Short mmCIF file of C-alpha atoms and ligand atoms in Angstrom, two decimals:
data_model
loop_
_atom_site.label_atom_id
_atom_site.label_comp_id
_atom_site.label_asym_id
_atom_site.label_seq_id
_atom_site.Cartn_x
_atom_site.Cartn_y
_atom_site.Cartn_z
CA MET A 356 51.87 101.52 135.66
CA ARG A 357 52.44 99.06 132.80
CA SER A 358 55.32 100.07 130.55
CA VAL A 359 56.52 99.00 127.13
CA VAL A 360 60.12 99.81 126.17
CA ILE A 361 60.80 99.88 122.41
CA GLY A 362 64.56 99.26 122.27
CA ALA A 363 65.06 97.67 125.70
CA SER A 364 68.30 96.12 124.37
CA GLY A 365 69.96 99.56 124.06
CA GLN A 366 72.02 101.42 126.65
CA VAL A 367 69.20 103.76 127.74
CA GLY A 368 66.49 101.14 127.09
CA THR A 369 68.20 98.69 129.48
CA ALA A 370 68.09 101.37 132.20
CA VAL A 371 64.45 102.24 131.41
CA ALA A 372 63.41 98.59 131.69
CA ALA A 373 65.28 98.16 135.00
CA VAL A 374 63.96 101.35 136.62
CA ALA A 375 60.37 100.97 135.34
CA ALA A 376 60.33 97.39 136.69
CA GLU A 377 60.79 98.84 140.21
CA ARG A 378 57.49 100.69 139.80
CA GLY A 379 55.31 98.33 137.71
CA GLU A 380 55.14 95.73 134.93
CA VAL A 381 57.47 96.08 131.94
CA ARG A 382 57.64 94.47 128.48
CA GLY A 383 60.66 95.28 126.32
CA THR A 384 61.67 94.76 122.69
CA ALA A 385 64.95 94.12 120.89
CA PHE A 386 65.84 94.41 117.22
CA ARG A 387 69.32 93.19 116.17
CA HIS A 388 70.47 92.16 119.67
CA PRO A 389 67.96 89.63 121.01
CA ALA A 390 68.06 88.96 124.74
CA PRO A 391 66.11 86.67 127.05
CA GLY A 392 62.75 88.19 128.01
CA LEU A 393 62.73 90.73 125.15
CA THR A 394 60.27 90.51 122.23
CA PRO A 395 61.80 90.85 118.74
CA LEU A 396 60.35 93.95 117.04
CA ASP A 397 61.20 96.24 114.12
CA MET A 398 59.53 99.51 115.06
CA THR A 399 59.33 100.58 111.39
CA ASP A 400 56.79 97.75 110.87
CA GLY A 401 53.54 99.46 111.96
CA GLU A 402 51.46 96.26 111.99
CA ALA A 403 53.96 94.43 114.18
CA VAL A 404 54.05 97.43 116.57
CA ALA A 405 50.23 97.45 116.78
CA ARG A 406 50.12 93.68 117.49
CA PHE A 407 52.74 94.06 120.22
CA LEU A 408 50.91 96.92 121.93
CA ASP A 409 47.60 95.02 121.81
CA GLU A 410 49.24 92.04 123.46
CA ALA A 411 51.19 94.03 126.09
CA GLU A 412 48.36 96.49 126.95
CA PRO A 413 50.65 99.15 128.46
CA ASP A 414 49.80 102.56 129.91
CA VAL A 415 53.02 104.10 128.63
CA VAL A 416 55.27 103.46 125.63
CA TRP A 417 58.94 104.46 126.00
CA ILE A 418 60.92 104.98 122.75
CA PRO A 419 64.67 104.95 123.43
CA ALA A 420 65.05 102.97 120.15
CA ALA A 421 67.00 104.86 117.50
CA ALA A 422 69.82 104.65 114.95
CA THR A 423 72.50 106.17 117.19
CA ASP A 424 75.50 105.63 114.89
CA VAL A 425 75.87 109.31 114.03
CA ASP A 426 78.50 108.69 111.33
CA ARG A 427 76.47 105.96 109.63
CA CYS A 428 73.45 108.30 109.62
CA GLU A 429 75.66 110.83 107.79
CA ARG A 430 76.85 108.32 105.21
CA ASP A 431 73.43 106.66 104.76
CA PRO A 432 70.77 109.27 105.61
CA GLU A 433 67.94 107.16 104.10
CA TRP A 434 68.65 104.39 106.60
CA GLY A 435 68.87 106.92 109.42
CA TYR A 436 65.60 108.57 108.36
CA THR A 437 63.77 105.24 108.26
CA VAL A 438 64.84 104.28 111.78
CA ASN A 439 64.97 107.71 113.47
CA VAL A 440 61.91 109.33 111.90
CA LEU A 441 59.60 106.65 110.48
CA GLY A 442 60.24 104.25 113.40
CA PRO A 443 59.03 106.59 116.19
CA ARG A 444 56.14 107.69 113.93
CA ARG A 445 54.89 104.10 113.60
CA VAL A 446 55.13 103.57 117.35
CA ALA A 447 53.48 106.90 118.18
CA GLU A 448 50.64 106.32 115.67
CA ALA A 449 49.81 102.99 117.29
CA ALA A 450 50.15 104.46 120.81
CA GLU A 451 47.92 107.43 120.00
CA LEU A 452 45.18 105.20 118.56
CA ARG A 453 45.17 103.30 121.85
CA GLY A 454 45.24 106.41 124.07
CA LEU A 455 48.69 105.62 125.52
CA LYS A 456 51.34 107.96 126.92
CA VAL A 457 54.57 108.22 124.92
CA VAL A 458 58.08 109.04 126.18
CA PHE A 459 60.54 109.74 123.35
CA PHE A 460 64.30 110.24 123.81
CA SER A 461 66.04 112.89 121.75
CA THR A 462 69.43 114.53 121.73
CA ASP A 463 71.48 117.69 122.30
CA TYR A 464 72.74 117.12 118.71
CA VAL A 465 69.64 119.06 117.57
CA PHE A 466 71.75 122.16 118.52
CA ASP A 467 74.67 123.61 116.57
CA GLY A 468 77.20 123.83 119.43
CA ARG A 469 78.11 127.49 118.96
CA HIS A 470 76.92 128.73 122.38
CA GLY A 471 76.12 125.89 124.76
CA PRO A 472 74.77 124.75 127.07
CA TYR A 473 71.29 124.84 125.54
CA SER A 474 67.91 125.09 127.29
CA GLU A 475 64.46 124.10 126.05
CA ASP A 476 63.97 127.75 124.97
CA ASP A 477 66.89 127.75 122.51
CA PRO A 478 66.14 127.24 118.81
CA PRO A 479 67.48 123.94 117.43
CA ARG A 480 69.85 124.02 114.46
CA PRO A 481 71.33 120.57 113.81
CA LEU A 482 74.72 120.25 112.11
CA MET A 483 74.39 116.65 110.93
CA ALA A 484 71.87 114.17 109.45
CA TYR A 485 71.29 112.39 112.79
CA GLY A 486 70.36 115.68 114.51
CA ARG A 487 68.02 116.65 111.66
CA GLN A 488 66.33 113.22 111.85
CA LYS A 489 65.80 113.40 115.63
CA LEU A 490 64.40 116.93 115.26
CA ASP A 491 62.03 115.76 112.47
CA ALA A 492 60.82 112.98 114.76
CA GLU A 493 60.31 115.42 117.67
CA ARG A 494 58.26 117.77 115.53
CA TRP A 495 56.06 115.02 114.11
CA LEU A 496 55.40 113.59 117.56
CA LEU A 497 54.60 117.03 119.01
CA ASP A 498 52.03 117.52 116.22
CA HIS A 499 50.38 114.11 116.56
CA CYS A 500 50.58 112.87 120.17
CA THR A 501 48.18 113.95 122.90
CA ARG A 502 50.18 112.63 125.88
CA LEU A 503 53.85 113.12 125.02
CA LEU A 504 57.07 113.68 126.94
CA ILE A 505 60.22 114.29 124.87
CA VAL A 506 63.44 113.93 126.88
CA ARG A 507 66.51 115.44 125.25
CA THR A 508 69.71 114.09 126.74
CA ALA A 509 73.46 114.04 126.04
CA TRP A 510 76.63 111.89 126.16
CA ILE A 511 75.17 108.85 127.91
CA TYR A 512 77.32 106.48 129.96
CA SER A 513 76.43 103.53 132.18
CA GLU A 514 77.98 100.59 134.03
CA GLU A 515 77.54 98.17 131.11
CA ALA A 516 80.55 96.10 130.11
CA ARG A 517 79.89 96.80 126.41
CA PRO A 518 81.73 98.94 123.86
CA ARG A 519 78.73 101.23 123.37
CA ASN A 520 79.34 102.48 126.93
CA PHE A 521 81.92 105.30 126.83
CA VAL A 522 83.28 104.49 130.31
CA TYR A 523 83.89 100.88 129.27
CA ARG A 524 85.61 101.94 126.02
CA VAL A 525 87.98 104.27 127.88
CA LEU A 526 88.90 101.59 130.44
CA GLU A 527 89.52 99.03 127.68
CA GLN A 528 91.79 101.46 125.82
CA LEU A 529 93.73 102.31 128.99
CA ALA A 530 94.07 98.62 129.87
CA SER A 531 95.54 97.95 126.41
CA GLY A 532 98.31 100.51 127.05
CA GLN A 533 97.46 102.51 123.91
CA PRO A 534 97.26 106.32 123.89
CA VAL A 535 93.68 107.54 124.28
CA PRO A 536 93.04 110.64 122.13
CA ALA A 537 90.18 112.79 123.50
CA ALA A 538 88.81 116.06 122.13
CA ILE A 539 89.65 119.08 124.27
CA ASP A 540 87.44 121.46 122.26
CA GLN A 541 84.22 119.39 122.51
CA LEU A 542 82.18 120.39 125.59
CA ASN A 543 79.08 118.58 126.81
CA THR A 544 77.11 117.45 129.85
CA PRO A 545 77.81 113.71 130.38
CA THR A 546 74.74 111.86 131.66
CA TYR A 547 74.48 108.69 133.74
CA ALA A 548 71.81 106.49 132.15
CA SER A 549 70.15 105.35 135.36
CA ASP A 550 70.03 108.92 136.78
CA LEU A 551 68.47 110.09 133.49
CA VAL A 552 65.80 107.41 133.60
CA ARG A 553 64.85 107.98 137.25
CA ARG A 554 64.40 111.67 136.58
CA ALA A 555 62.38 110.97 133.38
CA LEU A 556 60.11 108.58 135.29
CA ASP A 557 59.54 111.22 137.99
CA LEU A 558 58.51 113.73 135.31
CA LEU A 559 56.19 111.19 133.70
CA GLU A 560 54.54 110.40 137.03
CA ARG A 561 54.01 114.14 137.62
CA GLY A 562 52.28 114.42 134.23
CA THR A 563 54.95 116.63 132.60
CA GLN A 564 54.49 116.95 128.84
CA GLY A 565 56.41 118.47 125.92
CA VAL A 566 60.19 118.86 125.56
CA VAL A 567 62.40 118.63 128.68
CA HIS A 568 66.21 118.57 128.89
CA LEU A 569 67.65 115.96 131.28
CA ALA A 570 71.44 115.70 131.37
CA GLY A 571 74.28 115.57 133.87
CA ARG A 572 74.83 118.62 136.07
CA ASP A 573 78.42 119.42 135.03
CA ARG A 574 79.76 120.44 131.64
CA MET A 575 83.22 119.29 130.61
CA SER A 576 85.36 118.49 127.60
CA ARG A 577 85.70 114.94 126.29
CA TYR A 578 89.34 115.19 127.41
CA ALA A 579 88.41 116.13 131.01
CA LEU A 580 85.76 113.39 131.06
CA THR A 581 88.25 110.78 129.86
CA ARG A 582 90.89 111.86 132.41
CA THR A 583 88.30 111.76 135.20
CA ILE A 584 87.33 108.20 134.26
CA ALA A 585 91.00 107.18 134.18
CA GLY A 586 91.63 108.70 137.62
CA LEU A 587 88.54 107.08 139.18
CA ALA A 588 89.65 103.67 137.90
CA GLY A 589 93.15 104.13 139.31
CA TYR A 590 94.94 104.57 135.96
CA ASP A 591 97.68 107.08 135.23
CA PRO A 592 95.83 109.63 133.04
CA GLY A 593 99.06 110.27 131.06
CA PRO A 594 97.99 108.21 128.01
CA VAL A 595 94.88 110.41 127.65
CA ARG A 596 96.01 112.86 124.93
CA PRO A 597 94.29 116.18 124.21
CA VAL A 598 93.40 116.57 120.52
CA ARG A 599 91.12 118.84 118.54
CA LEU A 600 87.90 117.15 117.39
CA ALA A 601 88.75 117.99 113.77
CA ALA A 602 91.91 115.87 114.07
CA LEU A 603 89.76 112.76 114.65
CA GLN A 604 88.32 113.19 111.09
CA LEU A 605 84.86 111.87 111.94
CA PRO A 606 82.38 111.75 109.03
CA ALA A 607 79.61 113.67 110.87
CA PRO A 608 80.26 117.11 112.38
CA ARG A 609 79.53 117.35 116.13
CA PRO A 610 78.56 120.39 118.23
CA LEU A 611 81.66 121.78 120.00
CA ASP A 612 80.26 124.21 122.61
CA GLY A 613 77.36 121.89 123.47
CA GLY A 614 75.50 120.33 126.38
CA LEU A 615 72.09 120.81 127.94
CA VAL A 616 70.56 122.72 130.85
CA SER A 617 66.89 122.89 131.77
CA VAL A 618 64.46 125.68 132.54
CA ARG A 619 61.74 123.03 133.17
CA ALA A 620 63.35 120.34 135.35
CA GLU A 621 65.53 120.32 138.46
CA PRO A 622 69.23 119.64 137.85
CA SER A 623 70.55 116.18 138.66
CA PRO A 624 71.06 115.76 142.43
CA HIS A 625 74.58 114.35 141.80
CA THR A 626 77.80 115.87 140.48
CA ALA A 627 79.49 114.31 137.44
CA GLN A 628 82.26 113.10 139.75
CA GLN A 629 79.73 111.24 141.95
CA ASP A 630 77.88 109.62 139.02
CA LEU A 631 81.09 108.68 137.21
CA ALA A 632 82.47 107.16 140.43
CA THR A 633 79.32 105.02 140.72
CA ALA A 634 79.50 103.86 137.09
CA VAL A 635 83.25 103.15 137.19
CA GLY A 636 82.93 101.32 140.53
CA ARG A 637 80.10 99.10 139.30
CA LEU A 638 81.90 98.37 136.04
CA LEU A 639 85.15 97.41 137.78
CA ARG A 640 83.30 95.04 140.10
CA ARG A 641 82.01 93.07 137.06
CA PRO A 642 84.31 90.17 136.24
CA GLU A 643 83.57 90.43 132.49
CA ALA A 644 84.72 94.08 132.38
CA GLY A 645 88.32 93.04 131.76
CA ALA A 646 89.58 96.34 133.13
N1 NAP B 1167 74.04 107.45 123.64
C1 NAP B 1167 74.10 108.77 123.78
O1 NAP B 1167 75.15 109.33 124.14
C2 NAP B 1167 72.87 109.60 123.52
C3 NAP B 1167 72.99 111.00 123.63
C4 NAP B 1167 71.86 111.78 123.41
C5 NAP B 1167 70.65 111.20 123.09
N2 NAP B 1167 70.56 109.84 122.97
C6 NAP B 1167 69.26 109.27 122.62
O2 NAP B 1167 68.91 108.31 123.60
C7 NAP B 1167 68.22 107.22 123.00
C8 NAP B 1167 68.86 105.91 123.40
O3 NAP B 1167 70.21 105.89 122.99
P1 NAP B 1167 71.14 104.65 123.33
O4 NAP B 1167 72.51 105.19 123.48
O5 NAP B 1167 70.54 103.82 124.39
O6 NAP B 1167 71.10 103.85 121.94
P2 NAP B 1167 71.59 102.36 121.64
O7 NAP B 1167 72.34 101.79 122.78
O8 NAP B 1167 72.24 102.43 120.30
O9 NAP B 1167 70.22 101.55 121.50
C9 NAP B 1167 69.37 101.74 120.41
C10 NAP B 1167 68.19 100.81 120.58
O10 NAP B 1167 67.34 100.95 119.43
C11 NAP B 1167 66.97 99.66 118.99
N3 NAP B 1167 66.62 99.71 117.57
C12 NAP B 1167 67.39 100.12 116.53
N4 NAP B 1167 66.70 100.02 115.38
C13 NAP B 1167 65.47 99.55 115.70
C14 NAP B 1167 64.31 99.23 114.95
N5 NAP B 1167 64.26 99.37 113.61
N6 NAP B 1167 63.22 98.77 115.61
C15 NAP B 1167 63.24 98.61 116.96
N7 NAP B 1167 64.30 98.90 117.73
C16 NAP B 1167 65.41 99.36 117.09
C17 NAP B 1167 68.20 98.82 119.26
O11 NAP B 1167 67.87 97.45 119.24
P3 NAP B 1167 69.03 96.33 118.94
O12 NAP B 1167 70.27 96.80 119.65
O13 NAP B 1167 68.44 95.07 119.51
O14 NAP B 1167 69.19 96.30 117.44
C18 NAP B 1167 68.56 99.32 120.65
O15 NAP B 1167 67.74 98.70 121.61
C19 NAP B 1167 68.22 107.49 121.50
O16 NAP B 1167 66.99 108.05 121.13
C20 NAP B 1167 69.31 108.52 121.29
O17 NAP B 1167 69.01 109.36 120.20
C21 NAP B 1167 71.64 109.03 123.19
#
């Protein structure tokens, strides 16, 4: 299978490119963070997308690319709409014209967080601009794509030594000796990027279509997650301080009682503790991690 990854420079896109490369040829794109081997591409430019697909000749187009800065999407919804709605539309239009399969990543932030965890059967009701944009994109793709898999996921972490990785951010904060405030009233299902991608690829190979939830098996608060990471890395979890999400005064509201379960896919074969131990272990073995 030949794969194209739009947004292979992102946290999930990096994992998609790595896992898909084990099973076939892969071409990936980057936007603001160029990297060796990745083709520069703005997915909102339909002609550039079409040229890239004609050159790469894939069977499947993965779209992890998105504007994932939830607070910036709230402050500048036009920017968020352009990237999160028009971007995937341009890619899907070009893919559909060429008869290609599409895998689009979406989010648990399409739900309101009153009664989580949410399954594919629950009605979405986003609280913030980012969630509304991702839901708009989902609906447009469902109306226009013949071969489409939409993977909703939640609270991604990985072994990357980069601030966009939650595990890395926590270890950096602990290493600096500062207190680490973490919301005790925000519940979700943390998801290991490489586990997510392996399960998504299995679904794709089985021909699954439509919306599927793929997230970690265990639900926990941001506070419990942060303490677990601290413990696995050998830190005293004392500096991890429980706070209410409201006290963090973030511009975009987040779901509180959130997270995902699936009525369509098997749960992850690993516990959160197992996946977090793998991610923390790999991160600590990297010299550039600084933790
Ligand atoms: N992270 C989470 O906790 C989480 C939770 C639930 C769902 N999701 C979903 O999972 C997907 C992947 O998230 P992520 O955390 O991997 O995001 P990420 O690390 O922020 O990566 C976003 C990717 O999108 C690319 N991109 C941004 N604007 C673009 C444009 N105009 N044209 C082409 N590419 C563009 C970025 O390229 P450059 O970096 O090169 O600019 C980057 O490769 C998203 O759809 C997100 O909604 C994520």
